[in-house]
Coordinates of C-alpha atoms and ligand atoms in Angstrom, one line a residue:
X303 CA -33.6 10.3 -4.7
X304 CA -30.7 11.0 -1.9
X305 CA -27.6 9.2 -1.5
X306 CA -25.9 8.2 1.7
X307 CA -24.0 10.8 3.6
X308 CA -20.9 8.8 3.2
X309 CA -20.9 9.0 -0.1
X310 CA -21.4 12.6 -0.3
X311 CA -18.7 12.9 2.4
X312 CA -16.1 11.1 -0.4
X313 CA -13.6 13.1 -1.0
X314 CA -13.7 14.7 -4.8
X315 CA -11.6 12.5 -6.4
X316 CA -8.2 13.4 -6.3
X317 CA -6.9 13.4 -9.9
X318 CA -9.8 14.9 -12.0
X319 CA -8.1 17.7 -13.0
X320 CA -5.0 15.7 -14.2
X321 CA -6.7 13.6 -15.8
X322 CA -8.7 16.4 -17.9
X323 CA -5.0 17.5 -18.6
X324 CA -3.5 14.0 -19.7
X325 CA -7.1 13.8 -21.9
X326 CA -5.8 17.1 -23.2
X327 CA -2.7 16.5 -24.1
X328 CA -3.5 12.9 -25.4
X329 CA -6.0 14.1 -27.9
X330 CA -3.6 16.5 -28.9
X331 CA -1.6 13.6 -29.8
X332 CA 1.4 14.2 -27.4
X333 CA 2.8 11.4 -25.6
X334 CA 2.1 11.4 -21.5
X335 CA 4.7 9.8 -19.6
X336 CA 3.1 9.1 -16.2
X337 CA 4.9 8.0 -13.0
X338 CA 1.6 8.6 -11.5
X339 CA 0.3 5.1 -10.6
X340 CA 1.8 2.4 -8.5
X341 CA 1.2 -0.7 -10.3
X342 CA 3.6 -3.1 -11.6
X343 CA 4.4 -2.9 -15.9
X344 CA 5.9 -5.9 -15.7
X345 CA 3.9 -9.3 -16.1
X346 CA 2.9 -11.7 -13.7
X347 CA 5.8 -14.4 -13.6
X348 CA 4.9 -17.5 -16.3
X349 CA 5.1 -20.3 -13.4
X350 CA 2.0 -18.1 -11.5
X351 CA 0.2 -18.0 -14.8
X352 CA 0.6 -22.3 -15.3
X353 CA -0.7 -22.5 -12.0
X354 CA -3.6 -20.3 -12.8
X355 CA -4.4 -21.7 -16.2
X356 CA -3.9 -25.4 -14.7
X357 CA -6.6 -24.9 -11.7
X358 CA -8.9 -23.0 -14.3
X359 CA -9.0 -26.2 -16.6
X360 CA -11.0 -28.2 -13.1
X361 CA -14.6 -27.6 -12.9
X362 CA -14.0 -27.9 -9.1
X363 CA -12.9 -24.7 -9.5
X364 CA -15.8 -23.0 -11.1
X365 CA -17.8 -23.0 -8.1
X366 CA -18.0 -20.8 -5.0
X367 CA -15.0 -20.9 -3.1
X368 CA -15.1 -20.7 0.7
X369 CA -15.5 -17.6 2.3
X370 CA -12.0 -18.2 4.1
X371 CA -10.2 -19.8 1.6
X372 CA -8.9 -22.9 0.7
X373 CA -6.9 -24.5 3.4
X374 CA -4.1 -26.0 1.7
X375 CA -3.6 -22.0 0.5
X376 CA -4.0 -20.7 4.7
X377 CA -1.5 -23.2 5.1
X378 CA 0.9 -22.2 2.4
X379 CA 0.7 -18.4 3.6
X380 CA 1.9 -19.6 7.1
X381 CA 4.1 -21.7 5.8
X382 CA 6.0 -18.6 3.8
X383 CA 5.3 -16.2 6.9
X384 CA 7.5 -18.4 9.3
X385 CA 10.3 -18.8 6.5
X386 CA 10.2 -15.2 6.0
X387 CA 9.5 -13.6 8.8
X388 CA 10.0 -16.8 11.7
X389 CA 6.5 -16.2 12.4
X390 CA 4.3 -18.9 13.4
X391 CA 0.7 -19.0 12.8
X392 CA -2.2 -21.3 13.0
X393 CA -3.3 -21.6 9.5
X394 CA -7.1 -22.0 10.5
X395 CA -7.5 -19.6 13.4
X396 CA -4.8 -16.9 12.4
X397 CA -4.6 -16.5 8.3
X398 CA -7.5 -15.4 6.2
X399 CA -6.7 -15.0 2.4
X400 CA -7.9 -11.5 1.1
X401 CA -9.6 -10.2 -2.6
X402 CA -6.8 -7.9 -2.0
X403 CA -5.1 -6.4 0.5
X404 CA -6.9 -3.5 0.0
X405 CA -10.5 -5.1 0.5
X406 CA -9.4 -6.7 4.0
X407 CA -8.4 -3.2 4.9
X408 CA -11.8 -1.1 3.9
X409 CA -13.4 -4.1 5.2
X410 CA -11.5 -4.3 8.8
X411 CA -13.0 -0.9 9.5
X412 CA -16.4 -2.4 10.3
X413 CA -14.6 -4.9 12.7
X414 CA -13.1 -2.7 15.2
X415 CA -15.3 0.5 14.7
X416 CA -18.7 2.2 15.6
X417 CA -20.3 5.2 14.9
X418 CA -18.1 8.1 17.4
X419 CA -14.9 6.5 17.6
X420 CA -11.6 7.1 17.0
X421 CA -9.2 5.5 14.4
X422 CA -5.5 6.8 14.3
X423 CA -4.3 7.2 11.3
X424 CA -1.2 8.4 9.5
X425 CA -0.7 11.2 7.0
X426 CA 0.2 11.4 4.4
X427 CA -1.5 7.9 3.9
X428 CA -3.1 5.5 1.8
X429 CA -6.5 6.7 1.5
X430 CA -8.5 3.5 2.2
X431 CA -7.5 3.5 6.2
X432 CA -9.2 6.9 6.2
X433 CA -12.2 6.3 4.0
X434 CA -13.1 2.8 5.9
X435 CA -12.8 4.7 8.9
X436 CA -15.6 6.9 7.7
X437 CA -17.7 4.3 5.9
X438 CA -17.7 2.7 9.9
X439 CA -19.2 6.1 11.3
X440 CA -15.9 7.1 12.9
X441 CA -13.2 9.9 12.8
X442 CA -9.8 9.7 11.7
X443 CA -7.1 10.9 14.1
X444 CA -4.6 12.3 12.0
X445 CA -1.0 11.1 12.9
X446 CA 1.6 13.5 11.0
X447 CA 4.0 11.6 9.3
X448 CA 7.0 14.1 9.1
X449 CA 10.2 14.0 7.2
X450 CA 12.4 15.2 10.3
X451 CA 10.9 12.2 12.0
X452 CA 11.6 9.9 9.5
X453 CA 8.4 10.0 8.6
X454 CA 7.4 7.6 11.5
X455 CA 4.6 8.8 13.7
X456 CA 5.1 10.6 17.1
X457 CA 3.3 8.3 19.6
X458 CA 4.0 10.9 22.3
X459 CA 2.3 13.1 20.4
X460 CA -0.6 11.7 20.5
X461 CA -3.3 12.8 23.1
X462 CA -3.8 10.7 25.8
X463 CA -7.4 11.1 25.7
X464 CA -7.5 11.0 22.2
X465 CA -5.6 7.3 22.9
X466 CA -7.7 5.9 25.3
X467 CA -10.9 6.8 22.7
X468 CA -9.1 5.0 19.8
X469 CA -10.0 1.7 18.7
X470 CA -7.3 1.1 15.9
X471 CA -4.1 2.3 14.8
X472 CA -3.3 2.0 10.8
X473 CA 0.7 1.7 10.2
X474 CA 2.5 0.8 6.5
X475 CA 5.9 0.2 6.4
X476 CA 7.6 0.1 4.2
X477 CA 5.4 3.4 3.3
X478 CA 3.3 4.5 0.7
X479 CA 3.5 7.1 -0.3
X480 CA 7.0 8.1 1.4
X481 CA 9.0 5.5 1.0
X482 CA 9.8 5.4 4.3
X483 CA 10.7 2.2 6.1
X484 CA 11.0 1.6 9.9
X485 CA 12.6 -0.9 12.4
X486 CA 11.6 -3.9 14.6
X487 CA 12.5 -1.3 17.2
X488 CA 9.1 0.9 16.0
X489 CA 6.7 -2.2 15.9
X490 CA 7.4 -2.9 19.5
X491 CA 7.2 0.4 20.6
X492 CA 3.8 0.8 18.4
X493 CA 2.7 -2.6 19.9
X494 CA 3.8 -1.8 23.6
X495 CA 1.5 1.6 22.9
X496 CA -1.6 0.0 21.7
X497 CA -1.8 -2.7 23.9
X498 CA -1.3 0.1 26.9
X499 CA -4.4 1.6 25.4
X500 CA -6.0 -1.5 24.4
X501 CA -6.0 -0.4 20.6
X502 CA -5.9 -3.0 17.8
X503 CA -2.8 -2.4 16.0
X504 CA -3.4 -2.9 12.0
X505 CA -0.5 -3.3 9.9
X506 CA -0.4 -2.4 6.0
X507 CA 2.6 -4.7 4.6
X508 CA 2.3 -5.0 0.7
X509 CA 6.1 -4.0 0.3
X510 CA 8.3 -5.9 2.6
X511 CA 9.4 -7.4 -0.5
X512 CA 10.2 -4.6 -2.5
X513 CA 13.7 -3.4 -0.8
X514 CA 16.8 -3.0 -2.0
X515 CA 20.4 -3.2 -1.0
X516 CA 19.7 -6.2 0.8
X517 CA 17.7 -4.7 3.4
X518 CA 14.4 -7.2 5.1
X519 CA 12.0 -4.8 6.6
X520 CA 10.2 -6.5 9.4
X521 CA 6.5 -8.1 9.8
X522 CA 4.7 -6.2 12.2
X523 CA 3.9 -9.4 14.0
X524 CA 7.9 -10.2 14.7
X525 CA 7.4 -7.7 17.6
X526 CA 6.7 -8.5 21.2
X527 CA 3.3 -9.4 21.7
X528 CA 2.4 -8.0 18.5
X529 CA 0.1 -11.5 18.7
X530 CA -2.3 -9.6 21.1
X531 CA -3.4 -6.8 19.5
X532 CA -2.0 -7.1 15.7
X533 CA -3.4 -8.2 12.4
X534 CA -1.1 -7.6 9.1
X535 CA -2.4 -7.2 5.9
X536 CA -0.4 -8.6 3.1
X537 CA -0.7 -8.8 -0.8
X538 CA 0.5 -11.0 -4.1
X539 CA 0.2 -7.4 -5.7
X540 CA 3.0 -5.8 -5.7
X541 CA 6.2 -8.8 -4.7
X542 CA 4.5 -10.7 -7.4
X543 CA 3.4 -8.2 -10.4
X544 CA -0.4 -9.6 -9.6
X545 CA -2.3 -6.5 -8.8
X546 CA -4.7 -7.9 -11.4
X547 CA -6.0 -10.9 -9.9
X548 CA -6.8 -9.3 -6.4
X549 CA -5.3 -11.7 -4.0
X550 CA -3.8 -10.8 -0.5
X551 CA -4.2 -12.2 3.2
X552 CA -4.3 -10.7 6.7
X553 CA -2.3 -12.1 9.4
X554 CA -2.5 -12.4 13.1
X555 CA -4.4 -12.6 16.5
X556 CA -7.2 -14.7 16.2
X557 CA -9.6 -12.5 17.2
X558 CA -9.3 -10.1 14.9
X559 CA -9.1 -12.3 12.0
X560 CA -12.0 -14.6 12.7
X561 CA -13.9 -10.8 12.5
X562 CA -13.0 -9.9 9.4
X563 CA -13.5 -13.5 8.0
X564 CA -17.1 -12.8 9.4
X565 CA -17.7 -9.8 7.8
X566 CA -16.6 -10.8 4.4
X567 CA -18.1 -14.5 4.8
X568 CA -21.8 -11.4 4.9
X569 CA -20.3 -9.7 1.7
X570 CA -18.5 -11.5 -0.3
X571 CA -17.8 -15.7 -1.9
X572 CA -14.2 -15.5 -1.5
X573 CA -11.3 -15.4 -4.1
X574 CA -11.8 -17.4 -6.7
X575 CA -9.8 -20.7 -6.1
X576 CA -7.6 -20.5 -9.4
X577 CA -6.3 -17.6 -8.5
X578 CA -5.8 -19.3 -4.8
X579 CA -4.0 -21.6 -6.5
X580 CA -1.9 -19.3 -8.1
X581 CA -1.2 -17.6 -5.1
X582 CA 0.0 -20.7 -3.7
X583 CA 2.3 -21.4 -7.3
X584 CA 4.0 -17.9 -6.5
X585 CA 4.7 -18.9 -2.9
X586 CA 5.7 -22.4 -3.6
X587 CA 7.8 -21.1 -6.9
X588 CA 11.2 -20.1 -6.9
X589 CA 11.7 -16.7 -5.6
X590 CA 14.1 -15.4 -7.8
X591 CA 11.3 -13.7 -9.8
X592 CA 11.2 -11.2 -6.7
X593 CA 15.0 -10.8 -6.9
X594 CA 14.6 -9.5 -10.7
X595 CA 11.8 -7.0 -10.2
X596 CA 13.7 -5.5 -7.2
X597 CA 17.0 -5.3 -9.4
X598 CA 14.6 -3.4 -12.0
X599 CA 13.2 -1.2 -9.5
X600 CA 16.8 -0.5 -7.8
X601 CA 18.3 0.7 -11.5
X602 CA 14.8 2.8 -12.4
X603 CA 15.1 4.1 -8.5
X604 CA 19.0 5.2 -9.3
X605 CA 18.1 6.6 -12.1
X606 CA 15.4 8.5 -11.1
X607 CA 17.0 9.9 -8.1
X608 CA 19.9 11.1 -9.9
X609 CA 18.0 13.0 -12.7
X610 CA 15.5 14.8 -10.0
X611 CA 18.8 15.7 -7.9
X612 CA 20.4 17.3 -11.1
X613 CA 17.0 19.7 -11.2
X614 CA 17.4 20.7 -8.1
X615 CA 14.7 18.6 -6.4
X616 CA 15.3 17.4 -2.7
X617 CA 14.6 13.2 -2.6
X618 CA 16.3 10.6 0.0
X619 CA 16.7 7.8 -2.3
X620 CA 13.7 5.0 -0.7
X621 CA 15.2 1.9 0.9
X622 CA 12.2 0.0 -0.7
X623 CA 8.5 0.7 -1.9
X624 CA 7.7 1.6 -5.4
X625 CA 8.0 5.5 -4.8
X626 CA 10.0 8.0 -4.9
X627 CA 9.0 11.1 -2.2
X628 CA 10.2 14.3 -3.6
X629 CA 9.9 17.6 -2.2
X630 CA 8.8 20.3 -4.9
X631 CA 10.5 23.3 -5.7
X632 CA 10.3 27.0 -3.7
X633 CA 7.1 28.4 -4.2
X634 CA 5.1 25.6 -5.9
X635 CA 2.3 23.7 -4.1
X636 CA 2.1 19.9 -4.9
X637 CA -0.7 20.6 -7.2
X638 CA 0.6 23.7 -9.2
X639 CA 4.1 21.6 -9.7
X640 CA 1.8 18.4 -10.9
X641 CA 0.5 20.8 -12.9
X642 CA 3.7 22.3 -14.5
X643 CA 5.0 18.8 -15.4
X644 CA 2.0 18.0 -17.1
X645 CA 1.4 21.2 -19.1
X646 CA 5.7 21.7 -19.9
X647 CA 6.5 18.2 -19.9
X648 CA 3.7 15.7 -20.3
X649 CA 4.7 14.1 -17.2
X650 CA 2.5 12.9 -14.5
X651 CA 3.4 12.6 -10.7
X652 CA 1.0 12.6 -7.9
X653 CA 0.3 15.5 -6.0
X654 CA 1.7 14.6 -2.2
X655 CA -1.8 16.6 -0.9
X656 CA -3.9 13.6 -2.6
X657 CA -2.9 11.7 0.6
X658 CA -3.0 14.1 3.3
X659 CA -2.2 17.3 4.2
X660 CA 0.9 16.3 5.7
X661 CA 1.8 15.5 1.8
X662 CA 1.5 18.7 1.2
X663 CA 4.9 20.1 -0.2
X664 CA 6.0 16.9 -2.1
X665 CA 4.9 15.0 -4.8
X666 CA 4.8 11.3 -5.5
X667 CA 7.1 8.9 -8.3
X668 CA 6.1 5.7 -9.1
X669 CA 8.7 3.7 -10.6
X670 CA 6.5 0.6 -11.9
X671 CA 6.9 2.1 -15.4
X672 CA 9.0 0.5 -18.4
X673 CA 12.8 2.2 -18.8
X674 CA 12.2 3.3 -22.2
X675 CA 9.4 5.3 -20.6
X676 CA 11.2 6.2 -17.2
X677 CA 14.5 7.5 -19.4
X678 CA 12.0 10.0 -21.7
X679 CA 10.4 10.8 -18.3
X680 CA 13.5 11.6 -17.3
X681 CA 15.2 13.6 -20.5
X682 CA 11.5 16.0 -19.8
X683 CA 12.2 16.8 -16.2
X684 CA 15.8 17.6 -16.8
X685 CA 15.1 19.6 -19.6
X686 CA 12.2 22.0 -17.4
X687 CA 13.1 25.3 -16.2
X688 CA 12.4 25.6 -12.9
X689 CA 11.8 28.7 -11.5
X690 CA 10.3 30.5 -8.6
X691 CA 6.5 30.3 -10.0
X692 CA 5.2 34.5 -10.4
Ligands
PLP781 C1 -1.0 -1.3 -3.4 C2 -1.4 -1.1 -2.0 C3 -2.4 -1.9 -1.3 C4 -3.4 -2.8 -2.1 O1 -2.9 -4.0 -2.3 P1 -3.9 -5.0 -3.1 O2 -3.6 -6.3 -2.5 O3 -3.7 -4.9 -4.5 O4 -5.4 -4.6 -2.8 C5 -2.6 -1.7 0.0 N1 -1.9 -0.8 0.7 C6 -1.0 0.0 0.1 C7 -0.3 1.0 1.0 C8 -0.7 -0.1 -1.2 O5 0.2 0.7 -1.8

């Protein structure tokens, strides 16, 4: 028996040997304090939940739900994009509601791609762009995402041949796993590029909601024409601590969405509608549950920042996301400093070369952990001795 190239082509998976090491030190019976994974501690918001628990009690809601949702839920999702973002959209031709964000994304990859071609993709970077890309039969055009530059990609940078081969472009602002955010000023440029090259432009968006001091990064689709080319994929995840019921939506031109709704209507029955209707509670609901997790996030961020500055270790405190991007100290790689905070500390970060080898050189902080845990976290790193590594 033989499996598929692709999956022999996966990449090892990334954190085997930290996760030997947290086994390790767990059965040892030593606490791990782990920044490692970006998923919200704190609980889905109790309105959601009576949403959920109401549209679980109907029997209508047992059954197969339609492959592109329920309509009342497209409509509620263009309802919040045009108060948030002044975007309109046509809730039938132009929404799709996702089993996550993150399915619509692996899944968009067979929309836009065939064996040979090109997909331009940014690194460091979520892996899924990447691994879709791959899944489709294509190669991924690497597009380094560099601190100098903000880490925004250099478009000019990019060969011209290499552009007129590719097919898609993946962007995620604000990033993961950098932090970075970027400018209505970017999306048109981005937009003005792909439609010159006659490239879909697909948009990763699951933290436009998770900013601080004020700041509203944009939607993709507020630039210029972004309605030609552009499809943004959203998610209850992370603006609504629901990374657990797998609910998201992608956004945009028609053509691209009525693809992917075809491809999943092949694969897969849908989200289940209570959780639609959950969704729709936390869009309906008062927003002021977002407002608290963000003021959570901001203290952990501040805190964080502070104690990894008094080590020693270079960070730009992140104008949203979840993460904190730090560069490692001289003569570590992002593995062997993962490493050191595991076996000296029993911390866990992610090595920045899990997401590219533009990551290489920094490692990643998640701050979706509770502050008891984020201060121990803390008192470890500032009590490690960090020098050259022999
Ligand atoms: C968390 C995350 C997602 C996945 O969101 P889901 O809706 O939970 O699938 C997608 N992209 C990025 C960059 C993420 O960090």
């Amino acid at each position: 028996m033989q499996l598929a190239k692709r999956i022999e082509q996966l990449p090892p998976y990334l954190f085997v040997e930290i996760s030997k090491k947290i086994a390790a030190k767990r059965a040892q019976g030593i606490s791990v304090v782990s920044f490692g994974i970006g998923d919200p501690d704190l609980p889905t918001p109790d309105h959601i939940l009576q949403g959920l628990w109401k549209a679980a009690q109907l029997p209508a809601n047992h059954r197969y739900p339609e492959s592109d949702g329920l309509p009342e839920f497209r409509k509620a999702i263009a309802g919040w994009y045009s108060r948030r973002f002044a975007v309109t959209l046509n809730p039938d031709t132009e929404v799709l509601p996702l089993i996550g964000a993150k399915e619509g994304i692996g899944h968009m990859a067979l929309c836009l791609l065939d064996p040979g071609d090109i997909a331009l993709v940014p690194d460091p970077g979520y892996p899924v762009y990447s691994i879709g890309t791959m899944f489709a039969g294509a190669t991924s055009h690497w597009m380094p995402l560099l601190e100098e530059n903000g880490y925004l990609p250099d478009l000019d940078a990019i060969p011209p041949d290499i552009a007129r081969k590719a097919k898609v472009m993946w962007l995620n602002y604000p990033n993961n796993p950098t932090g970075a955010v970027c400018d209505l000023a970017f999306f048109e440029k981005a937009v003005a590029y792909c439609k010159k090259y006659e490239i879909a432009l697909c948009h990763d968006a699951p933290y436009t909601e998770i900013a601080y001091g004020g700041l509203r990064p944009p939607s993709v689709l507020q630039a210029r024409g972004a309605m030609d080319i552009a499809i943004e994929f959203h998610s209850f995840s992370k603006t609504y601590n629901m990374t657990g019921w797998r609910v998201g939506m992608a956004v945009g031109n028609p053509k691209l969405v009525n693809a992917l709704m075809r491809v999943k209507s092949n694969l897969d029955s849908g989200i289940p509608q209570a959780i639609q209707l959950a969704a729709m509670a936390a869009l309906a609901g008062d927003q002021s549950c977002v407002a608290d997790n963000v003021r959570h996030y901001q203290h952990r961020r501040d805190t964080l920042v502070a104690a990894l500055a008094q080590i020693g270790l270079k960070v730009l405190s992140p104008k949203a996301s979840l993460y904190i991007w730090a560069r490692v100290p001289q003569g570590y790689t992002s593995a062997a400093f993962a490493a050191k905070l595991i076996d000296e500390a029993a911390v866990v970060v992610t090595p920045g070369s899990g997401y590219g080898r533009y990551g290489e050189g920094y490692v990643r902080l998640s701050l979706t952990l509770p502050d008891d845990q984020l201060q121990e976290g803390v008192r470890r790193i500032a009590s490690l001795k960090l020098g050259t590594q022999a």
